[in-house]
Amino acid sequence: MRLDRLAAAGLSTLETAVRSGEPVLLGRDLPSRIPMDEIVPFCHAVEDPALQCHLAPPAGESPTKIAVSIVIPTHRQRPIGLNAWAAQDVETEVLVLANGTYKEGISVPWAGHGATRNRGWQLAQYPYVLFSVDDALPLGAGFVRTMVEALEAGNLDAVTARQVPWPTSDRVTRARLRDWTPPGPRSSPILDNVCALYRRSALESDPFDAVPIAEDWLWGRRHRVGYVPGAPVAHAHARRFRALYARTRDLHREFGRAGEAATVPD
């Protein structure tokens, strides 16, 4: 599909094409209210060479000997990224830990974020383990390889991908994600299991804490972690106030148990 307009209708068309796996060619001279570094990652090619610097999705290369286990817990649906994970230019096995309506995965009862993901890497067979979620879509056939290369280049224990909001995301959601996973280097390292790659050996020697939430943050405090802006994954959903409040409360509860100073007085 060729995209020549980036008004509301064009953004909706782009999102529909990406979700269905249709290749997108981005035309020239396209003014947009959204930064181009949030548009180009969704496109397989762009006509304007100047836009290539806006973090285009990593293209696939000749198959390598890299082998990665991809672990995705779900309690609701078929993960939207299954076809994209299978199309990577490295060898992958995808383990869907199903505890709800999706019946084609591995039945793993939900035991909180920490214990459930520990069960996931224990089932994995490859030396690298990538954790993701059922509403995240990797962009580019070289996505996983880019993550592995960054991990090895930095001699790190784990790396986190950049989360790109869907083209139709609201302004608040886009701003929150841009602050959390920016298009360039981040001032401090983060670890986020929306999409993060680990060395299996590091998980074997130090599993996730068996906590209901914030298992990635706790693990990252003890290890060398990095951020890979050149590996974009589409992931964004507007949060309702009650759900956002509950998640923030639960996260800060874990932060407090870990000894972090409270950012809210009471």
PDB file of N, CA and C in Angstrom, residues 90-128:
ATOM      1  N   VAL A  90      15.912 -14.412  12.347  1.00  0.00           N
ATOM      2  CA  VAL A  90      16.620 -15.318  13.243  1.00  0.00           C
ATOM      3  C   VAL A  90      15.674 -16.471  13.564  1.00  0.00           C
ATOM      4  N   GLU A  91      16.228 -17.523  14.130  1.00  0.00           N
ATOM      5  CA  GLU A  91      15.381 -18.648  14.507  1.00  0.00           C
ATOM      6  C   GLU A  91      14.612 -18.299  15.779  1.00  0.00           C
ATOM      7  N   THR A  92      13.307 -18.539  15.773  1.00  0.00           N
ATOM      8  CA  THR A  92      12.490 -18.214  16.932  1.00  0.00           C
ATOM      9  C   THR A  92      11.575 -19.377  17.293  1.00  0.00           C
ATOM     10  N   GLU A  93      11.295 -19.486  18.574  1.00  0.00           N
ATOM     11  CA  GLU A  93      10.187 -20.304  19.046  1.00  0.00           C
ATOM     12  C   GLU A  93       9.296 -19.369  19.850  1.00  0.00           C
ATOM     13  N   VAL A  94       7.999 -19.465  19.636  1.00  0.00           N
ATOM     14  CA  VAL A  94       7.061 -18.584  20.325  1.00  0.00           C
ATOM     15  C   VAL A  94       6.261 -19.401  21.323  1.00  0.00           C
ATOM     16  N   LEU A  95       6.351 -19.023  22.591  1.00  0.00           N
ATOM     17  CA  LEU A  95       5.637 -19.709  23.658  1.00  0.00           C
ATOM     18  C   LEU A  95       4.558 -18.767  24.185  1.00  0.00           C
ATOM     19  N   VAL A  96       3.302 -19.076  23.875  1.00  0.00           N
ATOM     20  CA  VAL A  96       2.182 -18.283  24.367  1.00  0.00           C
ATOM     21  C   VAL A  96       1.672 -18.930  25.648  1.00  0.00           C
ATOM     22  N   LEU A  97       1.816 -18.231  26.764  1.00  0.00           N
ATOM     23  CA  LEU A  97       1.360 -18.741  28.052  1.00  0.00           C
ATOM     24  C   LEU A  97      -0.094 -18.322  28.232  1.00  0.00           C
ATOM     25  N   ALA A  98      -1.000 -19.243  27.954  1.00  0.00           N
ATOM     26  CA  ALA A  98      -2.426 -18.917  27.914  1.00  0.00           C
ATOM     27  C   ALA A  98      -3.101 -19.231  29.240  1.00  0.00           C
ATOM     28  N   ASN A  99      -3.852 -18.273  29.743  1.00  0.00           N
ATOM     29  CA  ASN A  99      -4.601 -18.491  30.977  1.00  0.00           C
ATOM     30  C   ASN A  99      -5.998 -17.893  30.874  1.00  0.00           C
ATOM     31  N   GLY A 100      -6.525 -17.850  29.645  1.00  0.00           N
ATOM     32  CA  GLY A 100      -7.855 -17.268  29.442  1.00  0.00           C
ATOM     33  C   GLY A 100      -8.550 -17.887  28.250  1.00  0.00           C
ATOM     34  N   THR A 101      -9.057 -17.033  27.362  1.00  0.00           N
ATOM     35  CA  THR A 101      -9.871 -17.505  26.240  1.00  0.00           C
ATOM     36  C   THR A 101      -9.054 -18.094  25.101  1.00  0.00           C
ATOM     37  N   TYR A 102      -7.779 -17.746  24.993  1.00  0.00           N
ATOM     38  CA  TYR A 102      -6.950 -18.272  23.910  1.00  0.00           C
ATOM     39  C   TYR A 102      -6.537 -19.703  24.241  1.00  0.00           C
ATOM     40  N   LYS A 103      -6.899 -20.643  23.380  1.00  0.00           N
ATOM     41  CA  LYS A 103      -6.731 -22.065  23.692  1.00  0.00           C
ATOM     42  C   LYS A 103      -5.596 -22.742  22.935  1.00  0.00           C
ATOM     43  N   GLU A 104      -4.871 -22.004  22.097  1.00  0.00           N
ATOM     44  CA  GLU A 104      -3.838 -22.631  21.268  1.00  0.00           C
ATOM     45  C   GLU A 104      -2.435 -22.520  21.870  1.00  0.00           C
ATOM     46  N   GLY A 105      -2.307 -21.906  23.018  1.00  0.00           N
ATOM     47  CA  GLY A 105      -1.003 -21.770  23.637  1.00  0.00           C
ATOM     48  C   GLY A 105      -0.743 -22.855  24.664  1.00  0.00           C
ATOM     49  N   ILE A 106       0.229 -22.599  25.520  1.00  0.00           N
ATOM     50  CA  ILE A 106       0.565 -23.507  26.614  1.00  0.00           C
ATOM     51  C   ILE A 106      -0.228 -23.060  27.841  1.00  0.00           C
ATOM     52  N   SER A 107      -0.975 -23.969  28.424  1.00  0.00           N
ATOM     53  CA  SER A 107      -1.787 -23.616  29.579  1.00  0.00           C
ATOM     54  C   SER A 107      -0.889 -23.384  30.799  1.00  0.00           C
ATOM     55  N   VAL A 108      -0.810 -22.127  31.231  1.00  0.00           N
ATOM     56  CA  VAL A 108      -0.016 -21.748  32.398  1.00  0.00           C
ATOM     57  C   VAL A 108      -0.877 -20.850  33.270  1.00  0.00           C
ATOM     58  N   PRO A 109      -1.308 -21.303  34.422  1.00  0.00           N
ATOM     59  CA  PRO A 109      -2.133 -20.468  35.288  1.00  0.00           C
ATOM     60  C   PRO A 109      -1.409 -19.175  35.664  1.00  0.00           C
ATOM     61  N   TRP A 110      -2.155 -18.088  35.720  1.00  0.00           N
ATOM     62  CA  TRP A 110      -1.569 -16.798  36.072  1.00  0.00           C
ATOM     63  C   TRP A 110      -1.212 -16.785  37.546  1.00  0.00           C
ATOM     64  N   ALA A 111       0.039 -16.431  37.844  1.00  0.00           N
ATOM     65  CA  ALA A 111       0.516 -16.374  39.224  1.00  0.00           C
ATOM     66  C   ALA A 111       1.207 -15.052  39.511  1.00  0.00           C
ATOM     67  N   GLY A 112       0.791 -13.998  38.804  1.00  0.00           N
ATOM     68  CA  GLY A 112       1.462 -12.711  38.925  1.00  0.00           C
ATOM     69  C   GLY A 112       2.537 -12.578  37.859  1.00  0.00           C
ATOM     70  N   HIS A 113       2.973 -11.358  37.610  1.00  0.00           N
ATOM     71  CA  HIS A 113       3.929 -11.109  36.526  1.00  0.00           C
ATOM     72  C   HIS A 113       5.263 -11.829  36.729  1.00  0.00           C
ATOM     73  N   GLY A 114       5.756 -11.863  37.963  1.00  0.00           N
ATOM     74  CA  GLY A 114       7.067 -12.463  38.203  1.00  0.00           C
ATOM     75  C   GLY A 114       7.067 -13.967  38.049  1.00  0.00           C
ATOM     76  N   ALA A 115       6.228 -14.656  38.802  1.00  0.00           N
ATOM     77  CA  ALA A 115       6.206 -16.117  38.783  1.00  0.00           C
ATOM     78  C   ALA A 115       5.782 -16.659  37.418  1.00  0.00           C
ATOM     79  N   THR A 116       4.826 -16.012  36.766  1.00  0.00           N
ATOM     80  CA  THR A 116       4.366 -16.490  35.458  1.00  0.00           C
ATOM     81  C   THR A 116       5.470 -16.389  34.421  1.00  0.00           C
ATOM     82  N   ARG A 117       6.204 -15.286  34.410  1.00  0.00           N
ATOM     83  CA  ARG A 117       7.293 -15.158  33.440  1.00  0.00           C
ATOM     84  C   ARG A 117       8.465 -16.079  33.785  1.00  0.00           C
ATOM     85  N   ASN A 118       8.662 -16.366  35.057  1.00  0.00           N
ATOM     86  CA  ASN A 118       9.670 -17.380  35.400  1.00  0.00           C
ATOM     87  C   ASN A 118       9.317 -18.714  34.773  1.00  0.00           C
ATOM     88  N   ARG A 119       8.043 -19.067  34.824  1.00  0.00           N
ATOM     89  CA  ARG A 119       7.616 -20.316  34.189  1.00  0.00           C
ATOM     90  C   ARG A 119       7.865 -20.265  32.683  1.00  0.00           C
ATOM     91  N   GLY A 120       7.722 -19.098  32.092  1.00  0.00           N
ATOM     92  CA  GLY A 120       7.935 -18.951  30.662  1.00  0.00           C
ATOM     93  C   GLY A 120       9.364 -19.235  30.249  1.00  0.00           C
ATOM     94  N   TRP A 121      10.336 -18.603  30.913  1.00  0.00           N
ATOM     95  CA  TRP A 121      11.727 -18.847  30.505  1.00  0.00           C
ATOM     96  C   TRP A 121      12.170 -20.261  30.853  1.00  0.00           C
ATOM     97  N   GLN A 122      11.563 -20.860  31.872  1.00  0.00           N
ATOM     98  CA  GLN A 122      11.896 -22.252  32.192  1.00  0.00           C
ATOM     99  C   GLN A 122      11.454 -23.201  31.088  1.00  0.00           C
ATOM    100  N   LEU A 123      10.394 -22.844  30.365  1.00  0.00           N
ATOM    101  CA  LEU A 123       9.920 -23.660  29.240  1.00  0.00           C
ATOM    102  C   LEU A 123      10.726 -23.397  27.967  1.00  0.00           C
ATOM    103  N   ALA A 124      11.433 -22.284  27.902  1.00  0.00           N
ATOM    104  CA  ALA A 124      12.167 -21.897  26.696  1.00  0.00           C
ATOM    105  C   ALA A 124      13.407 -22.757  26.514  1.00  0.00           C
ATOM    106  N   GLN A 125      13.802 -22.936  25.228  1.00  0.00           N
ATOM    107  CA  GLN A 125      14.951 -23.797  24.944  1.00  0.00           C
ATOM    108  C   GLN A 125      16.169 -23.044  24.420  1.00  0.00           C
ATOM    109  N   TYR A 126      16.031 -21.767  24.070  1.00  0.00           N
ATOM    110  CA  TYR A 126      17.127 -21.056  23.420  1.00  0.00           C
ATOM    111  C   TYR A 126      17.896 -20.157  24.403  1.00  0.00           C
ATOM    112  N   PRO A 127      19.117 -19.741  24.049  1.00  0.00           N
ATOM    113  CA  PRO A 127      19.957 -18.969  24.979  1.00  0.00           C
ATOM    114  C   PRO A 127      19.501 -17.526  25.201  1.00  0.00           C
ATOM    115  N   TYR A 128      18.640 -17.007  24.328  1.00  0.00           N
ATOM    116  CA  TYR A 128      18.059 -15.683  24.526  1.00  0.00           C
ATOM    117  C   TYR A 128      16.556 -15.847  24.718  1.00  0.00           C
TER     118      TYR A 128
END
